């Protein structure tokens, strides 16, 4: 009887933890597009190396959008390296939480393309 209770208890805990991490892995809170000047892009971390960046969305960096990029998005990483200092439009997904090996933020870039700055004079 005691073994059965312990087995059910441990199985419930394992299923709960598995369900929690599965939810965090697949669920997204929102998706969207932002644009601005790509002012920072780096590969950082001591234990887990992650790709992080920042976009300035206002004049003189008044509003900063910080984001992360998954290691598996090689094309996005390559494009961001080439576009540093330029005006870009990024597509992102926002997650409820993140894992330390994914990145520092809840915002993950899925696509990036060069855009025309609204601040440039014609």
Short mmCIF file of N, CA, C and O in Angstrom, two decimals:
data_model
loop_
_atom_site.label_atom_id
_atom_site.label_comp_id
_atom_site.label_asym_id
_atom_site.label_seq_id
_atom_site.Cartn_x
_atom_site.Cartn_y
_atom_site.Cartn_z
N UNK A 1 0.82 -1.20 0.00
CA UNK A 1 0.00 0.00 0.00
C UNK A 1 0.86 1.26 0.00
O UNK A 1 0.60 2.18 -0.75
N UNK A 2 1.91 1.28 0.87
CA UNK A 2 2.79 2.44 0.94
C UNK A 2 3.56 2.62 -0.37
O UNK A 2 3.75 3.75 -0.83
N UNK A 3 4.00 1.51 -0.98
CA UNK A 3 4.72 1.58 -2.27
C UNK A 3 3.84 2.19 -3.35
O UNK A 3 4.30 2.97 -4.17
N UNK A 4 2.57 1.82 -3.35
CA UNK A 4 1.64 2.33 -4.35
C UNK A 4 1.45 3.85 -4.19
O UNK A 4 1.46 4.58 -5.18
N UNK A 5 1.34 4.32 -2.97
CA UNK A 5 1.19 5.75 -2.70
C UNK A 5 2.45 6.50 -3.12
O UNK A 5 2.37 7.56 -3.75
N UNK A 6 3.61 5.98 -2.79
CA UNK A 6 4.88 6.61 -3.18
C UNK A 6 5.01 6.63 -4.70
O UNK A 6 5.41 7.64 -5.28
N UNK A 7 4.67 5.54 -5.36
CA UNK A 7 4.73 5.47 -6.83
C UNK A 7 3.80 6.52 -7.47
O UNK A 7 4.21 7.23 -8.39
N UNK A 8 2.59 6.63 -6.97
CA UNK A 8 1.63 7.62 -7.51
C UNK A 8 2.14 9.04 -7.25
O UNK A 8 2.07 9.90 -8.13
N UNK A 9 2.69 9.29 -6.08
CA UNK A 9 3.22 10.60 -5.73
C UNK A 9 4.38 10.98 -6.66
O UNK A 9 4.40 12.09 -7.22
N UNK A 10 5.34 10.10 -6.83
CA UNK A 10 6.50 10.38 -7.69
C UNK A 10 6.07 10.54 -9.14
O UNK A 10 6.54 11.44 -9.84
N UNK A 11 5.15 9.69 -9.62
CA UNK A 11 4.66 9.80 -10.99
C UNK A 11 3.95 11.13 -11.21
O UNK A 11 4.15 11.78 -12.25
N UNK A 12 3.16 11.57 -10.25
CA UNK A 12 2.48 12.86 -10.36
C UNK A 12 3.47 14.01 -10.42
O UNK A 12 3.31 14.94 -11.22
N UNK A 13 4.50 13.97 -9.60
CA UNK A 13 5.53 15.02 -9.62
C UNK A 13 6.24 15.03 -10.97
O UNK A 13 6.45 16.10 -11.57
N UNK A 14 6.64 13.87 -11.47
CA UNK A 14 7.34 13.80 -12.76
C UNK A 14 6.46 14.31 -13.89
O UNK A 14 6.91 15.08 -14.75
N UNK A 15 5.20 13.91 -13.92
CA UNK A 15 4.28 14.39 -14.95
C UNK A 15 4.04 15.89 -14.85
O UNK A 15 3.94 16.59 -15.86
N UNK A 16 3.96 16.41 -13.63
CA UNK A 16 3.79 17.85 -13.43
C UNK A 16 4.98 18.65 -13.94
O UNK A 16 4.81 19.65 -14.64
N UNK A 17 6.18 18.20 -13.61
CA UNK A 17 7.39 18.88 -14.07
C UNK A 17 7.51 18.78 -15.58
O UNK A 17 7.83 19.78 -16.25
N UNK A 18 7.23 17.63 -16.14
CA UNK A 18 7.28 17.45 -17.60
C UNK A 18 6.27 18.36 -18.29
O UNK A 18 6.59 19.00 -19.29
N UNK A 19 5.07 18.43 -17.75
CA UNK A 19 4.04 19.30 -18.33
C UNK A 19 4.44 20.77 -18.27
O UNK A 19 4.23 21.52 -19.23
N UNK A 20 5.03 21.20 -17.16
CA UNK A 20 5.47 22.58 -16.98
C UNK A 20 6.53 22.95 -18.02
O UNK A 20 6.42 23.97 -18.69
N UNK A 21 7.55 22.11 -18.16
CA UNK A 21 8.62 22.43 -19.11
C UNK A 21 8.15 22.31 -20.55
O UNK A 21 8.61 23.05 -21.41
N UNK A 22 7.23 21.40 -20.83
CA UNK A 22 6.66 21.31 -22.17
C UNK A 22 5.89 22.57 -22.51
O UNK A 22 6.00 23.11 -23.61
N UNK A 23 5.12 23.07 -21.56
CA UNK A 23 4.39 24.32 -21.75
C UNK A 23 5.35 25.48 -22.03
O UNK A 23 5.15 26.25 -22.96
N UNK A 24 6.41 25.61 -21.23
CA UNK A 24 7.37 26.70 -21.43
C UNK A 24 8.07 26.59 -22.78
O UNK A 24 8.39 27.59 -23.40
N UNK A 25 8.31 25.37 -23.23
CA UNK A 25 9.03 25.16 -24.49
C UNK A 25 8.18 25.54 -25.70
O UNK A 25 8.67 26.16 -26.63
N UNK A 26 6.91 25.19 -25.69
CA UNK A 26 6.07 25.38 -26.88
C UNK A 26 5.15 26.59 -26.83
O UNK A 26 4.77 27.12 -27.88
N UNK A 27 4.74 27.05 -25.67
CA UNK A 27 3.75 28.13 -25.58
C UNK A 27 4.39 29.49 -25.80
O UNK A 27 5.49 29.76 -25.30
N UNK A 28 3.70 30.35 -26.55
CA UNK A 28 4.15 31.72 -26.73
C UNK A 28 3.06 32.65 -26.20
O UNK A 28 1.87 32.37 -26.31
N UNK A 29 3.48 33.75 -25.63
CA UNK A 29 2.55 34.72 -25.07
C UNK A 29 2.04 35.67 -26.15
O UNK A 29 0.87 36.00 -26.20
N UNK A 30 2.95 36.13 -27.02
CA UNK A 30 2.57 37.03 -28.10
C UNK A 30 3.58 36.93 -29.23
O UNK A 30 4.66 36.37 -29.06
N UNK A 31 3.22 37.48 -30.37
CA UNK A 31 4.13 37.60 -31.50
C UNK A 31 3.95 38.99 -32.08
O UNK A 31 2.89 39.58 -31.92
N UNK A 32 4.97 39.48 -32.74
CA UNK A 32 4.84 40.81 -33.31
C UNK A 32 6.04 41.22 -34.12
O UNK A 32 6.94 40.42 -34.40
N UNK A 33 6.03 42.49 -34.50
CA UNK A 33 7.09 43.08 -35.30
C UNK A 33 7.51 44.39 -34.64
O UNK A 33 6.66 45.14 -34.16
N UNK A 34 8.79 44.62 -34.59
CA UNK A 34 9.32 45.90 -34.10
C UNK A 34 10.40 46.36 -35.05
O UNK A 34 11.07 45.55 -35.69
N UNK A 35 10.60 47.66 -35.09
CA UNK A 35 11.66 48.19 -35.94
C UNK A 35 12.42 49.25 -35.19
O UNK A 35 11.91 49.88 -34.27
N UNK A 36 13.66 49.43 -35.59
CA UNK A 36 14.53 50.41 -34.96
C UNK A 36 15.96 50.19 -35.41
O UNK A 36 16.25 49.32 -36.23
N UNK A 37 16.85 50.97 -34.86
CA UNK A 37 18.27 50.86 -35.19
C UNK A 37 18.90 49.77 -34.33
O UNK A 37 18.80 49.81 -33.10
N UNK A 38 19.54 48.81 -34.98
CA UNK A 38 20.23 47.73 -34.27
C UNK A 38 21.50 48.31 -33.67
O UNK A 38 22.45 48.61 -34.37
N UNK A 39 21.51 48.49 -32.34
CA UNK A 39 22.65 49.15 -31.70
C UNK A 39 23.57 48.19 -30.98
O UNK A 39 24.69 48.55 -30.63
N UNK A 40 23.10 46.94 -30.74
CA UNK A 40 23.95 45.99 -30.02
C UNK A 40 23.59 44.58 -30.43
O UNK A 40 22.42 44.24 -30.54
N UNK A 41 24.62 43.77 -30.64
CA UNK A 41 24.41 42.35 -30.93
C UNK A 41 25.64 41.61 -30.44
O UNK A 41 26.77 41.92 -30.83
N UNK A 42 25.45 40.65 -29.52
CA UNK A 42 26.61 39.98 -28.93
C UNK A 42 26.29 38.54 -28.55
O UNK A 42 25.14 38.15 -28.39
N UNK A 43 27.35 37.78 -28.41
CA UNK A 43 27.31 36.38 -27.95
C UNK A 43 27.94 36.40 -26.57
O UNK A 43 29.15 36.60 -26.44
N UNK A 44 27.13 36.22 -25.52
CA UNK A 44 27.65 36.44 -24.17
C UNK A 44 27.23 35.34 -23.21
O UNK A 44 26.32 34.57 -23.50
N UNK A 45 27.88 35.32 -22.07
CA UNK A 45 27.55 34.38 -21.01
C UNK A 45 28.77 33.62 -20.55
O UNK A 45 29.71 33.40 -21.32
N UNK A 46 28.74 33.19 -19.29
CA UNK A 46 29.85 32.41 -18.75
C UNK A 46 29.57 30.92 -18.85
O UNK A 46 30.36 30.17 -19.39
N UNK A 47 28.44 30.48 -18.35
CA UNK A 47 28.09 29.07 -18.38
C UNK A 47 27.36 28.74 -19.68
O UNK A 47 27.71 27.80 -20.38
N UNK A 48 26.34 29.54 -20.00
CA UNK A 48 25.56 29.36 -21.22
C UNK A 48 25.79 30.55 -22.13
O UNK A 48 25.46 31.68 -21.77
N UNK A 49 26.37 30.33 -23.30
CA UNK A 49 26.58 31.40 -24.28
C UNK A 49 25.28 31.61 -25.05
O UNK A 49 24.75 30.67 -25.65
N UNK A 50 24.75 32.82 -25.00
CA UNK A 50 23.52 33.14 -25.70
C UNK A 50 23.71 34.36 -26.58
O UNK A 50 24.60 35.19 -26.33
N UNK A 51 22.89 34.48 -27.60
CA UNK A 51 22.91 35.63 -28.51
C UNK A 51 21.91 36.65 -28.01
O UNK A 51 20.74 36.34 -27.82
N UNK A 52 22.37 37.87 -27.77
CA UNK A 52 21.53 38.95 -27.25
C UNK A 52 21.72 40.20 -28.10
O UNK A 52 22.78 40.41 -28.67
N UNK A 53 20.68 41.01 -28.17
CA UNK A 53 20.77 42.25 -28.94
C UNK A 53 19.83 43.31 -28.42
O UNK A 53 18.97 43.05 -27.58
N UNK A 54 20.02 44.52 -28.96
CA UNK A 54 19.16 45.64 -28.59
C UNK A 54 18.86 46.48 -29.82
O UNK A 54 19.72 46.68 -30.67
N UNK A 55 17.64 46.98 -29.86
CA UNK A 55 17.20 47.88 -30.92
C UNK A 55 16.77 49.18 -30.26
O UNK A 55 15.99 49.16 -29.30
N UNK A 56 17.27 50.30 -30.78
CA UNK A 56 16.83 51.61 -30.32
C UNK A 56 15.60 52.00 -31.12
O UNK A 56 15.65 52.08 -32.34
N UNK A 57 14.50 52.23 -30.42
CA UNK A 57 13.24 52.54 -31.10
C UNK A 57 12.86 54.01 -31.01
O UNK A 57 11.75 54.39 -31.36
N UNK A 58 13.76 54.83 -30.55
CA UNK A 58 13.44 56.25 -30.43
C UNK A 58 14.66 57.10 -30.73
O UNK A 58 15.74 56.60 -31.01
N UNK A 59 14.46 58.37 -30.64
CA UNK A 59 15.56 59.31 -30.88
C UNK A 59 16.51 59.23 -29.69
O UNK A 59 16.08 59.24 -28.54
N UNK A 60 17.77 59.12 -29.96
CA UNK A 60 18.86 59.05 -28.98
C UNK A 60 18.70 57.90 -27.99
O UNK A 60 19.06 58.02 -26.83
N UNK A 61 18.17 56.80 -28.44
CA UNK A 61 18.08 55.60 -27.60
C UNK A 61 17.13 55.72 -26.43
O UNK A 61 17.34 55.12 -25.39
N UNK A 62 16.08 56.51 -26.58
CA UNK A 62 15.13 56.72 -25.49
C UNK A 62 14.35 55.45 -25.14
O UNK A 62 13.98 55.23 -24.00
N UNK A 63 14.09 54.61 -26.13
CA UNK A 63 13.35 53.37 -25.88
C UNK A 63 14.14 52.21 -26.48
O UNK A 63 14.36 52.16 -27.69
N UNK A 64 14.54 51.27 -25.64
CA UNK A 64 15.37 50.14 -26.06
C UNK A 64 14.54 48.86 -26.01
O UNK A 64 13.87 48.60 -25.02
N UNK A 65 14.60 48.08 -27.08
CA UNK A 65 13.98 46.76 -27.13
C UNK A 65 15.09 45.72 -27.07
O UNK A 65 15.90 45.61 -27.99
N UNK A 66 15.16 44.97 -25.98
CA UNK A 66 16.17 43.92 -25.80
C UNK A 66 15.58 42.59 -26.23
O UNK A 66 14.42 42.31 -25.96
N UNK A 67 16.40 41.78 -26.89
CA UNK A 67 15.91 40.51 -27.41
C UNK A 67 17.00 39.45 -27.38
O UNK A 67 18.17 39.75 -27.17
N UNK A 68 16.58 38.20 -27.58
CA UNK A 68 17.49 37.06 -27.66
C UNK A 68 17.25 36.34 -28.99
O UNK A 68 16.22 36.54 -29.61
N UNK A 69 18.20 35.51 -29.37
CA UNK A 69 18.08 34.69 -30.57
C UNK A 69 18.48 33.28 -30.21
O UNK A 69 19.49 33.06 -29.54
N UNK A 70 17.67 32.31 -30.65
CA UNK A 70 17.99 30.90 -30.41
C UNK A 70 19.22 30.51 -31.22
O UNK A 70 19.40 30.97 -32.35
N UNK A 71 20.07 29.66 -30.66
CA UNK A 71 21.27 29.20 -31.37
C UNK A 71 20.95 28.51 -32.68
O UNK A 71 21.75 28.51 -33.60
N UNK A 72 19.77 27.92 -32.79
CA UNK A 72 19.40 27.19 -34.00
C UNK A 72 19.04 28.11 -35.17
O UNK A 72 18.98 27.66 -36.31
N UNK A 73 18.82 29.40 -34.91
CA UNK A 73 18.46 30.36 -35.97
C UNK A 73 19.72 30.97 -36.58
O UNK A 73 19.99 32.17 -36.46
N UNK A 74 20.49 30.15 -37.27
CA UNK A 74 21.78 30.58 -37.83
C UNK A 74 21.64 31.72 -38.83
O UNK A 74 22.46 32.64 -38.86
N UNK A 75 20.60 31.66 -39.67
CA UNK A 75 20.40 32.71 -40.69
C UNK A 75 20.11 34.06 -40.03
O UNK A 75 20.63 35.09 -40.45
N UNK A 76 19.28 34.06 -38.99
CA UNK A 76 18.95 35.30 -38.28
C UNK A 76 20.21 35.86 -37.62
O UNK A 76 20.48 37.06 -37.68
N UNK A 77 21.02 35.00 -37.00
CA UNK A 77 22.27 35.44 -36.36
C UNK A 77 23.19 36.07 -37.39
O UNK A 77 23.75 37.15 -37.18
N UNK A 78 23.35 35.42 -38.53
CA UNK A 78 24.21 35.93 -39.59
C UNK A 78 23.71 37.28 -40.11
O UNK A 78 24.50 38.21 -40.30
N UNK A 79 22.40 37.39 -40.32
CA UNK A 79 21.84 38.65 -40.82
C UNK A 79 22.01 39.78 -39.81
O UNK A 79 22.33 40.91 -40.18
N UNK A 80 21.82 39.50 -38.53
CA UNK A 80 21.98 40.53 -37.51
C UNK A 80 23.43 40.99 -37.41
O UNK A 80 23.68 42.17 -37.19
N UNK A 81 24.38 40.08 -37.58
CA UNK A 81 25.79 40.47 -37.57
C UNK A 81 26.08 41.47 -38.69
O UNK A 81 26.81 42.44 -38.50
N UNK A 82 25.50 41.22 -39.85
CA UNK A 82 25.72 42.09 -41.02
C UNK A 82 24.99 43.42 -40.91
O UNK A 82 25.38 44.39 -41.55
N UNK A 83 23.92 43.50 -40.14
CA UNK A 83 23.06 44.69 -40.11
C UNK A 83 23.28 45.58 -38.89
O UNK A 83 22.53 46.54 -38.69
N UNK A 84 24.29 45.31 -38.08
CA UNK A 84 24.51 46.14 -36.89
C UNK A 84 24.73 47.59 -37.30
O UNK A 84 25.47 47.88 -38.24
N UNK A 85 24.06 48.50 -36.60
CA UNK A 85 24.15 49.92 -36.91
C UNK A 85 23.14 50.39 -37.94
O UNK A 85 23.06 51.58 -38.22
N UNK A 86 22.36 49.48 -38.50
CA UNK A 86 21.38 49.83 -39.51
C UNK A 86 19.96 49.77 -38.95
O UNK A 86 19.73 49.20 -37.89
N UNK A 87 19.01 50.34 -39.69
CA UNK A 87 17.61 50.31 -39.30
C UNK A 87 17.02 48.98 -39.76
O UNK A 87 17.13 48.64 -40.94
N UNK A 88 16.44 48.22 -38.84
CA UNK A 88 15.94 46.89 -39.16
C UNK A 88 14.51 46.71 -38.66
O UNK A 88 14.05 47.44 -37.78
N UNK A 89 13.83 45.73 -39.24
CA UNK A 89 12.51 45.31 -38.77
C UNK A 89 12.64 43.85 -38.36
O UNK A 89 13.09 43.02 -39.15
N UNK A 90 12.28 43.54 -37.12
CA UNK A 90 12.41 42.18 -36.60
C UNK A 90 11.04 41.60 -36.27
O UNK A 90 10.15 42.30 -35.81
N UNK A 91 10.88 40.32 -36.55
CA UNK A 91 9.70 39.56 -36.16
C UNK A 91 10.09 38.76 -34.93
O UNK A 91 11.16 38.15 -34.90
N UNK A 92 9.24 38.76 -33.91
CA UNK A 92 9.60 38.09 -32.66
C UNK A 92 8.42 37.32 -32.09
O UNK A 92 7.27 37.53 -32.46
N UNK A 93 8.75 36.41 -31.18
CA UNK A 93 7.76 35.75 -30.33
C UNK A 93 8.15 36.04 -28.88
O UNK A 93 9.33 36.08 -28.55
N UNK A 94 7.14 36.26 -28.06
CA UNK A 94 7.37 36.48 -26.63
C UNK A 94 6.92 35.22 -25.89
O UNK A 94 5.82 34.73 -26.09
N UNK A 95 7.79 34.71 -25.06
CA UNK A 95 7.49 33.51 -24.30
C UNK A 95 7.12 33.90 -22.86
O UNK A 95 7.46 34.98 -22.39
N UNK A 96 6.43 32.99 -22.17
CA UNK A 96 6.07 33.25 -20.77
C UNK A 96 7.31 33.33 -19.89
O UNK A 96 7.41 34.19 -19.04
N UNK A 97 8.23 32.42 -20.10
CA UNK A 97 9.51 32.40 -19.38
C UNK A 97 10.55 31.86 -20.34
O UNK A 97 10.24 31.41 -21.43
N UNK A 98 11.79 31.87 -19.91
CA UNK A 98 12.87 31.36 -20.74
C UNK A 98 13.77 30.45 -19.91
O UNK A 98 13.74 30.48 -18.68
N UNK A 99 14.54 29.65 -20.60
CA UNK A 99 15.55 28.81 -19.95
C UNK A 99 16.89 29.55 -20.03
O UNK A 99 17.12 30.30 -20.97
N UNK A 100 17.79 29.34 -19.06
CA UNK A 100 19.08 30.06 -19.08
C UNK A 100 19.89 29.81 -20.35
O UNK A 100 20.65 30.67 -20.77
N UNK A 101 19.75 28.66 -20.97
CA UNK A 101 20.53 28.35 -22.17
C UNK A 101 19.88 28.90 -23.43
O UNK A 101 20.44 28.80 -24.51
N UNK A 102 18.69 29.49 -23.32
CA UNK A 102 18.04 30.11 -24.48
C UNK A 102 18.41 31.57 -24.62
O UNK A 102 18.67 32.05 -25.70
N UNK A 103 18.38 32.31 -23.52
CA UNK A 103 18.68 33.74 -23.58
C UNK A 103 18.25 34.47 -22.33
O UNK A 103 17.60 33.91 -21.45
N UNK A 104 18.59 35.76 -22.28
CA UNK A 104 18.30 36.58 -21.10
C UNK A 104 16.88 37.17 -21.11
O UNK A 104 16.38 37.55 -20.07
N UNK A 105 16.28 37.29 -22.29
CA UNK A 105 14.98 37.94 -22.38
C UNK A 105 13.90 36.93 -22.73
O UNK A 105 14.18 35.79 -23.07
N UNK A 106 12.64 37.40 -22.71
CA UNK A 106 11.52 36.56 -23.11
C UNK A 106 11.18 36.77 -24.59
O UNK A 106 10.31 36.12 -25.12
N UNK A 107 11.88 37.71 -25.25
CA UNK A 107 11.62 38.02 -26.66
C UNK A 107 12.66 37.33 -27.54
O UNK A 107 13.86 37.54 -27.37
N UNK A 108 12.18 36.52 -28.50
CA UNK A 108 13.07 35.77 -29.37
C UNK A 108 12.80 36.14 -30.82
O UNK A 108 11.68 36.02 -31.31
N UNK A 109 13.85 36.59 -31.50
CA UNK A 109 13.75 37.02 -32.89
C UNK A 109 13.67 35.80 -33.79
O UNK A 109 14.47 34.87 -33.67
N UNK A 110 12.70 35.81 -34.72
CA UNK A 110 12.55 34.71 -35.67
C UNK A 110 12.88 35.13 -37.09
O UNK A 110 13.13 34.27 -37.93
N UNK A 111 12.89 36.45 -37.36
CA UNK A 111 13.20 36.93 -38.71
C UNK A 111 13.67 38.38 -38.60
O UNK A 111 13.23 39.12 -37.72
N UNK A 112 14.54 38.77 -39.50
CA UNK A 112 15.03 40.15 -39.53
C UNK A 112 15.21 40.57 -40.98
O UNK A 112 15.60 39.77 -41.83
N UNK A 113 14.88 41.85 -41.25
CA UNK A 113 15.16 42.40 -42.58
C UNK A 113 15.46 43.88 -42.45
O UNK A 113 15.04 44.54 -41.49
N UNK A 114 16.20 44.38 -43.41
CA UNK A 114 16.57 45.78 -43.43
C UNK A 114 15.33 46.61 -43.72
O UNK A 114 14.47 46.21 -44.51
N UNK A 115 15.23 47.79 -43.09
CA UNK A 115 14.07 48.66 -43.28
C UNK A 115 14.58 50.09 -43.49
O UNK A 115 15.74 50.39 -43.25
N UNK A 116 13.67 50.96 -43.91
CA UNK A 116 14.00 52.36 -44.13
C UNK A 116 13.66 53.14 -42.87
O UNK A 116 12.56 53.04 -42.34
N UNK A 117 14.60 53.91 -42.38
CA UNK A 117 14.41 54.68 -41.16
C UNK A 117 13.46 55.84 -41.42
O UNK A 117 13.62 56.59 -42.37
N UNK A 118 12.48 56.04 -40.54
CA UNK A 118 11.58 57.20 -40.69
C UNK A 118 12.25 58.50 -40.29
O UNK A 118 11.72 59.58 -40.54
N UNK A 119 13.43 58.44 -39.66
CA UNK A 119 14.13 59.62 -39.20
C UNK A 119 15.06 60.22 -40.25
O UNK A 119 15.55 61.31 -40.07
N UNK A 120 15.32 59.50 -41.34
CA UNK A 120 16.22 59.99 -42.38
C UNK A 120 15.50 61.03 -43.23
O UNK A 120 14.34 60.84 -43.60
N UNK A 121 16.21 62.07 -43.55
CA UNK A 121 15.66 63.11 -44.43
C UNK A 121 15.75 62.64 -45.87
O UNK A 121 16.73 62.02 -46.28
N UNK A 122 14.73 62.99 -46.65
CA UNK A 122 14.73 62.55 -48.07
C UNK A 122 15.40 63.54 -48.95
O UNK A 122 15.55 64.65 -48.79
#
